[in-house]
Amino acid sequence: MAFCYDLPTPSFRKEIDPRYKAHRSEMPEDLVPQIPYIKKLALAMGIPCFEKEGYEADDIIGTITKWARRNEI
């Protein structure tokens, strides 16, 4: 198990096409202050957490999946 997070900065896809996710709503405001607590809890439980500037959580999940398949995990 791992947690993968989106960062608030745009991903490389937004640079390719400024319309990317143009119609998607923002994260609910009441969820924003909860994220640091979720991250702290995950780390306290020993759950790996991943985030990378310029990439979305979906990109990280795909990368981990490819790595796991290649390494037969």
Tab-separated table of C-alpha atoms in Angstrom:
chain	number	residue	atom	x	y	z
A	1	MET	CA	0.000	0.000	0.000
A	2	ALA	CA	1.150	3.523	-0.689
A	3	PHE	CA	-0.395	6.978	-0.753
A	4	CYS	CA	0.175	9.126	-3.824
A	5	TYR	CA	-0.657	12.806	-3.752
A	6	ASP	CA	-1.206	15.542	-6.290
A	7	LEU	CA	0.637	18.760	-5.557
A	8	PRO	CA	-1.099	22.110	-5.989
A	9	THR	CA	1.284	23.102	-8.806
A	10	PRO	CA	0.386	22.212	-12.415
A	11	SER	CA	1.626	18.992	-13.981
A	12	PHE	CA	3.498	18.654	-17.245
A	13	ARG	CA	0.164	17.962	-18.960
A	14	LYS	CA	-0.995	21.499	-18.245
A	15	GLU	CA	2.120	22.778	-20.039
A	16	ILE	CA	1.284	20.624	-23.073
A	17	ASP	CA	-2.373	21.686	-23.155
A	18	PRO	CA	-3.590	24.597	-21.004
A	19	ARG	CA	-7.153	23.233	-21.315
A	20	TYR	CA	-6.197	20.047	-19.435
A	21	LYS	CA	-8.741	19.558	-16.638
A	22	ALA	CA	-10.206	22.956	-17.466
A	23	HIS	CA	-13.695	21.833	-16.447
A	24	ARG	CA	-12.703	19.953	-13.304
A	25	SER	CA	-13.688	21.550	-10.017
A	26	GLU	CA	-11.146	22.383	-7.336
A	27	MET	CA	-10.598	20.182	-4.299
A	28	PRO	CA	-13.318	20.857	-1.703
A	29	GLU	CA	-12.070	23.564	0.637
A	30	ASP	CA	-12.879	21.590	3.779
A	31	LEU	CA	-10.569	18.783	2.579
A	32	VAL	CA	-7.512	21.033	2.115
A	33	PRO	CA	-6.654	21.402	5.852
A	34	GLN	CA	-7.067	17.643	6.358
A	35	ILE	CA	-4.285	16.657	3.941
A	36	PRO	CA	-1.348	17.344	6.332
A	37	TYR	CA	-3.011	15.156	8.964
A	38	ILE	CA	-3.578	12.366	6.457
A	39	LYS	CA	0.099	12.537	5.464
A	40	LYS	CA	1.251	12.468	9.108
A	41	LEU	CA	-1.011	9.515	9.888
A	42	ALA	CA	0.198	7.574	6.846
A	43	LEU	CA	3.828	8.140	7.798
A	44	ALA	CA	3.149	7.179	11.427
A	45	MET	CA	1.602	3.938	10.174
A	46	GLY	CA	4.625	3.259	7.963
A	47	ILE	CA	2.695	3.700	4.714
A	48	PRO	CA	4.943	5.069	1.965
A	49	CYS	CA	3.853	8.427	0.541
A	50	PHE	CA	4.807	9.763	-2.871
A	51	GLU	CA	4.432	13.131	-4.563
A	52	LYS	CA	6.525	14.816	-7.222
A	53	GLU	CA	6.533	18.323	-8.607
A	54	GLY	CA	5.185	18.399	-12.162
A	55	TYR	CA	3.451	15.016	-11.895
A	56	GLU	CA	0.023	13.886	-10.771
A	57	ALA	CA	-0.752	11.074	-8.370
A	58	ASP	CA	-1.990	9.025	-11.348
A	59	ASP	CA	1.447	9.324	-12.974
A	60	ILE	CA	3.137	8.112	-9.799
A	61	ILE	CA	0.702	5.202	-9.451
A	62	GLY	CA	1.420	4.186	-13.052
A	63	THR	CA	5.169	4.362	-12.469
A	64	ILE	CA	4.954	2.241	-9.312
A	65	THR	CA	2.755	-0.277	-11.158
A	66	LYS	CA	5.230	-0.602	-14.033
A	67	TRP	CA	8.109	-1.004	-11.575
A	68	ALA	CA	6.216	-3.682	-9.593
A	69	ARG	CA	5.347	-5.633	-12.748
A	70	ARG	CA	8.913	-5.457	-14.020
A	71	ASN	CA	10.169	-6.705	-10.652
A	72	GLU	CA	7.362	-9.285	-10.285
A	73	ILE	CA	6.167	-7.825	-6.999
